[in-house]
mmCIF file of C-alpha atoms in Angstrom:
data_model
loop_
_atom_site.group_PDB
_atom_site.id
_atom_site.type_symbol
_atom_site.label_atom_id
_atom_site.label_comp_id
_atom_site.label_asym_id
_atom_site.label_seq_id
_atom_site.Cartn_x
_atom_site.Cartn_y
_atom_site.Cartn_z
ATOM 1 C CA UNK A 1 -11.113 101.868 -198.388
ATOM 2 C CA UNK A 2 -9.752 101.890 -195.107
ATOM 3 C CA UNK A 3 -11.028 103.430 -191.722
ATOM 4 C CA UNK A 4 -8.193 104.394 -190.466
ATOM 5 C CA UNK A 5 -4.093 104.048 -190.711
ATOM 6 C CA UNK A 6 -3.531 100.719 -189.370
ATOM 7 C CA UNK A 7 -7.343 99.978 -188.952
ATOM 8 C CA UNK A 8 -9.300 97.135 -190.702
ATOM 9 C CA UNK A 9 -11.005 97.487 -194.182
ATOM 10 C CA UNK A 10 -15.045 97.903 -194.268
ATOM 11 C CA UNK A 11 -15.064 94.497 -196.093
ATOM 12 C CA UNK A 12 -13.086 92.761 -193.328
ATOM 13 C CA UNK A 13 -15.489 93.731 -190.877
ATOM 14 C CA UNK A 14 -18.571 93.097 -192.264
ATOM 15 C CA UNK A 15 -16.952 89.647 -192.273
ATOM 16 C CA UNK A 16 -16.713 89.743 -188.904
ATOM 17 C CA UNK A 17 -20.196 90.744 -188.309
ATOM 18 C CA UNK A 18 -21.570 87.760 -190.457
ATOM 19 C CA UNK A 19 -19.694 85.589 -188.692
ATOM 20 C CA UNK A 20 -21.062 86.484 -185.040
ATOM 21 C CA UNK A 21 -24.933 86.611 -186.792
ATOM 22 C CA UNK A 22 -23.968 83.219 -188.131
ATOM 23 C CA UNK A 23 -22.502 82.129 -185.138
ATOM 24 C CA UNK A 24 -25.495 83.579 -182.845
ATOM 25 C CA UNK A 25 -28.352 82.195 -184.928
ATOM 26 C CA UNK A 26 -27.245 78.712 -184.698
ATOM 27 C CA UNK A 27 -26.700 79.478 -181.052
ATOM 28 C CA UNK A 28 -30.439 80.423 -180.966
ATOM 29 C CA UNK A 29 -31.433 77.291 -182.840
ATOM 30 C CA UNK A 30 -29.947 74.987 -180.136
ATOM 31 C CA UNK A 31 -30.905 76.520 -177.381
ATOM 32 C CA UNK A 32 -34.414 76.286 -178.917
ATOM 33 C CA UNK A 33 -33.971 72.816 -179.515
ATOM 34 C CA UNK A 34 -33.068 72.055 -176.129
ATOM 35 C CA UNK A 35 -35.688 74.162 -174.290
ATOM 36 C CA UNK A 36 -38.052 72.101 -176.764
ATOM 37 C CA UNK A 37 -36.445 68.719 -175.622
ATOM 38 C CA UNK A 38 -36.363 69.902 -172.179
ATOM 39 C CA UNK A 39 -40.550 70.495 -172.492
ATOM 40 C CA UNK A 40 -41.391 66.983 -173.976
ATOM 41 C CA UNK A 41 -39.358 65.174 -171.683
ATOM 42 C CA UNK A 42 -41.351 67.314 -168.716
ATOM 43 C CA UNK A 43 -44.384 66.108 -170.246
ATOM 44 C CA UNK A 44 -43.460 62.472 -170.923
ATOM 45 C CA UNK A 45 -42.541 62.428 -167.540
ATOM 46 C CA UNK A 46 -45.499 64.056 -165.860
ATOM 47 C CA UNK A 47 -47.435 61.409 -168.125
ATOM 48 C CA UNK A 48 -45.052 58.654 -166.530
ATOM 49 C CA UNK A 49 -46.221 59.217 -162.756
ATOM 50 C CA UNK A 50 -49.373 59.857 -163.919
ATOM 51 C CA UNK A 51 -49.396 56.547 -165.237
ATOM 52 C CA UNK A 52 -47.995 55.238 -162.519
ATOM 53 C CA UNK A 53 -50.239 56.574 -159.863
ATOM 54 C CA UNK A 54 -53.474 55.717 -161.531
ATOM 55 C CA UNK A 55 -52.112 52.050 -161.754
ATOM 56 C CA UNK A 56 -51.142 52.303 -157.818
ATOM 57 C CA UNK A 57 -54.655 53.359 -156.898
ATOM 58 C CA UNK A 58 -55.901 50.550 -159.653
ATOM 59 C CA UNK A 59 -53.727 47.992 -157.681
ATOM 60 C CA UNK A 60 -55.421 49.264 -154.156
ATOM 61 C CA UNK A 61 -58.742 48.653 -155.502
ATOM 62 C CA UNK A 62 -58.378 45.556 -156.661
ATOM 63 C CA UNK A 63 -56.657 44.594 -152.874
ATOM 64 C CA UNK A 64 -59.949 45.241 -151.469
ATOM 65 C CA UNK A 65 -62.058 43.120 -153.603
ATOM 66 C CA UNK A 66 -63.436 45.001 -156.235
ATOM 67 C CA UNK A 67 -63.337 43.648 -159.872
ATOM 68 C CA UNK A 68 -62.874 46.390 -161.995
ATOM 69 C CA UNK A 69 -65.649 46.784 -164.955
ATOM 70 C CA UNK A 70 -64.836 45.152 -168.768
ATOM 71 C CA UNK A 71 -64.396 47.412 -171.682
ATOM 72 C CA UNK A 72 -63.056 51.106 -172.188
ATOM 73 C CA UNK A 73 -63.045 54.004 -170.034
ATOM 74 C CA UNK A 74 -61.751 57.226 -170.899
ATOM 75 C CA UNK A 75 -61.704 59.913 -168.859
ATOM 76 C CA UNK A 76 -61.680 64.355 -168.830
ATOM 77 C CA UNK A 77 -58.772 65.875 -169.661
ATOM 78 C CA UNK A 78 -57.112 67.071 -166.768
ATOM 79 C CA UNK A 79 -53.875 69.319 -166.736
ATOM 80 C CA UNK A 80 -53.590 68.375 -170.851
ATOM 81 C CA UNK A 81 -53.777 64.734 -170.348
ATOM 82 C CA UNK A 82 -56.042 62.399 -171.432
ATOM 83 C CA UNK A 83 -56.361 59.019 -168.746
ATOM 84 C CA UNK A 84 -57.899 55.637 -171.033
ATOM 85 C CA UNK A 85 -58.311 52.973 -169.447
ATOM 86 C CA UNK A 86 -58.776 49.571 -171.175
ATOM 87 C CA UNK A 87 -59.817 46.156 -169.181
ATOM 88 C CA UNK A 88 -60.255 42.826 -171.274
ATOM 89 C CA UNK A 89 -60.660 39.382 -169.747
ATOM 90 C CA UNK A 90 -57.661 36.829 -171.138
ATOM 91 C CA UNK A 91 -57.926 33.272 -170.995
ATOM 92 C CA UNK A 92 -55.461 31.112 -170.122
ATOM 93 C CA UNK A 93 -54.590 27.799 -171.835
ATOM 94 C CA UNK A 94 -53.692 26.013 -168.334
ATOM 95 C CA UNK A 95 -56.724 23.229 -168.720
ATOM 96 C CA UNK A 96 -55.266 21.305 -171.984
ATOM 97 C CA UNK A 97 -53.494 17.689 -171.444
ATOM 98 C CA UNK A 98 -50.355 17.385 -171.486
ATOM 99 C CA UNK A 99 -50.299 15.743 -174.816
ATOM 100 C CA UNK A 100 -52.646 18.638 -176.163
ATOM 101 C CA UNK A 101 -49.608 21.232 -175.037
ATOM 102 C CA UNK A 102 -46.615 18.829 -176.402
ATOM 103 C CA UNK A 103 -48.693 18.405 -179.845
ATOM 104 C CA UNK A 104 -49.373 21.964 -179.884
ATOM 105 C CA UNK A 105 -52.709 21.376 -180.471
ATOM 106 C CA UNK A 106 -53.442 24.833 -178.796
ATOM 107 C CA UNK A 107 -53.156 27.679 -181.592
ATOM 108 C CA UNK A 108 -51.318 30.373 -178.647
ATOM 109 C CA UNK A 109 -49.414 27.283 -176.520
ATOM 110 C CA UNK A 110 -49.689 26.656 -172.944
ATOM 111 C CA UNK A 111 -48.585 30.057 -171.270
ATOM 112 C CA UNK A 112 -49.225 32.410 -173.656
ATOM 113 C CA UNK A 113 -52.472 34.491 -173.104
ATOM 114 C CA UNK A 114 -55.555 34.963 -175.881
ATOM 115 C CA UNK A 115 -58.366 36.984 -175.658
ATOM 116 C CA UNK A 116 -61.458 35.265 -174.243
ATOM 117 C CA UNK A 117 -63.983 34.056 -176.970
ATOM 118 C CA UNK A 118 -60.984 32.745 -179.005
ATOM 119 C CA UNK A 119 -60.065 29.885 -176.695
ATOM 120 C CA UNK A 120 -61.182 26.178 -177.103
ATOM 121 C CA UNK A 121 -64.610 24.614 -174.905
ATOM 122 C CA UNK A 122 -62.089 23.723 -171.604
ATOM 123 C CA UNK A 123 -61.709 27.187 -171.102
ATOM 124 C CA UNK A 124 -65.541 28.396 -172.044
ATOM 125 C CA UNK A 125 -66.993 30.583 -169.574
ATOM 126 C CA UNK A 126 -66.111 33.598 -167.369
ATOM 127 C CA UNK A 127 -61.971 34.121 -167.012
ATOM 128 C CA UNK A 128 -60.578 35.439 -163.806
ATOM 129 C CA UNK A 129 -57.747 36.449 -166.132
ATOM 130 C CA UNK A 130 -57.502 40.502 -167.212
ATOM 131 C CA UNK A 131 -55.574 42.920 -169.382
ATOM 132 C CA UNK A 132 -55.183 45.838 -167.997
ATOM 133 C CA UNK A 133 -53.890 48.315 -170.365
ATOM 134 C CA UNK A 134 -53.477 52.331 -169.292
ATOM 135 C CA UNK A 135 -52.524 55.415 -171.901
ATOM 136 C CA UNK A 136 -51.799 58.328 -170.750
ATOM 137 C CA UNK A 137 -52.133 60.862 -173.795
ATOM 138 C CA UNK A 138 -51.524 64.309 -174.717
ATOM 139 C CA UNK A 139 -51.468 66.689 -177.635
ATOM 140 C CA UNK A 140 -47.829 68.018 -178.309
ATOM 141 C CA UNK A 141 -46.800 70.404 -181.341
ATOM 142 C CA UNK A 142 -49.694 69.021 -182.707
ATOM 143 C CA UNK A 143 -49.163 65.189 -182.055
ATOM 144 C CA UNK A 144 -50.827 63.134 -180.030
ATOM 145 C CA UNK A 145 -48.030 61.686 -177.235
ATOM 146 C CA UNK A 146 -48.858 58.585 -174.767
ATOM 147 C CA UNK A 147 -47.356 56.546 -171.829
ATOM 148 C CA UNK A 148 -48.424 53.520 -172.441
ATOM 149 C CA UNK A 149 -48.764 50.760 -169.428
ATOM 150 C CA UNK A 150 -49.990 47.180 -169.278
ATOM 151 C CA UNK A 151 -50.765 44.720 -166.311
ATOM 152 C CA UNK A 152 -52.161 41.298 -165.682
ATOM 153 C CA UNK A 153 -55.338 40.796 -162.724
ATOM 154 C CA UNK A 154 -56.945 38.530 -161.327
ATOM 155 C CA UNK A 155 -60.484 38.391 -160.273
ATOM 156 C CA UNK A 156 -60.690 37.167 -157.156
ATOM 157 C CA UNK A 157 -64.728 36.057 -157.008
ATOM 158 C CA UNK A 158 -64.217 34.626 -160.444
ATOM 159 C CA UNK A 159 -60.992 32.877 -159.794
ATOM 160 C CA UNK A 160 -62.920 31.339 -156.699
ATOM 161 C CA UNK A 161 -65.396 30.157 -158.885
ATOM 162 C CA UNK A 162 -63.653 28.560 -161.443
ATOM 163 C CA UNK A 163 -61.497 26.564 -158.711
ATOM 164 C CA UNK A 164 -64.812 25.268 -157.369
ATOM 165 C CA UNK A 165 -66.125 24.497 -160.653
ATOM 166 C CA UNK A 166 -62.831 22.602 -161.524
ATOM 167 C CA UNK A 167 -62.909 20.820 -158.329
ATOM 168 C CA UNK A 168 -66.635 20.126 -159.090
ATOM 169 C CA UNK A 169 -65.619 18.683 -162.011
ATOM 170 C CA UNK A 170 -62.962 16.409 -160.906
ATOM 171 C CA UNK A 171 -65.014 14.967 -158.613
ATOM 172 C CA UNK A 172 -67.571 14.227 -161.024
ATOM 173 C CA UNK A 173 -64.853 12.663 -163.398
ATOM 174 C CA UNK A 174 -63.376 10.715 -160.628
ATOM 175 C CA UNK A 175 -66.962 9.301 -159.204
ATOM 176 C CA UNK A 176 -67.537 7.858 -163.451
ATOM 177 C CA UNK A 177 -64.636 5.832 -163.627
ATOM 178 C CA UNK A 178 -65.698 2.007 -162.668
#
């Protein structure tokens, strides 16, 4: 059947119409997609400087002095994120002999860090040594998302104190030996 002399056939275009509703629905679908990617990397990013400035004002307050409490601290939702804070002292195997380190007698080595209560009697007692771990979480299509950041602090009082003991004790050592 034709629509007119010289015209195109019904058939050819309804071909031509499926092919522009093909064409415009996977249009739609990327454009989606994008303005989907676009939101989650607003969020991850929003999450990032989050991060960042809760660590910044972290950092300040330990400049000033004050030791920041052990365990985990979550706070309210604010603008869709969730801030968790998590603060664990670390010891540090610095106190072994040198033939303890070369034998690897140590079960984490000389430099690497192990949480405190797993450490050997030369490092018993209070660490000036902390994890600091941040996440930054939020609920996404459903998900649960995080930023995730980590630093190392140091305890000023109790890094004082644990040089004083360890002179302490070197002096004791030293004043022994015939």
């Amino acid at each position: 059947m034709r629509i007119s002399d010289g015209g195109f056939t019904l058939i050819e275009v309804l071909g031509a119409v499926a092919i522009l509703a093909i064409l415009y629905t996977t249009l739609a679908t990327v454009a989606i997609r994008g303005l989907r990617s676009e939101g989650e990397s607003r969020r991850m990013l929003e999450a990032s400087l989050l991060a960042d400035w809760q660590l910044s004002e972290f950092e300040l307050e330990l400049e000033t002095g004050a030791a920041p409490e052990i365990g985990i601290t979550r706070s309210e939702e604010e603008d869709g994120f969730t801030v968790t804070w998590e603060v664990r002292p670390v010891q540090i195997a610095i106190f072994e002999s040198p033939s303890e380190q070369e034998q690897g007698s140590s079960p984490a080595g000389p430099r690497t860090p192990i949480p405190a209560g797993q450490s050997g009697a030369a490092n018993a007692g209070a660490t000036p040594f902390l994890q600091v771990e941040l996440w930054v979480s939020w609920f996404e299509a459903g998900n649960e998302r995080s930023v995730t950041r980590t630093i190392f602090a140091v305890d000023e009082d109790a890094a004082a104190k644990l040089a004083a003991e360890s002179v302490l004790g070197e002096r004791a050592v030293g004043t022994e030996q015939p």
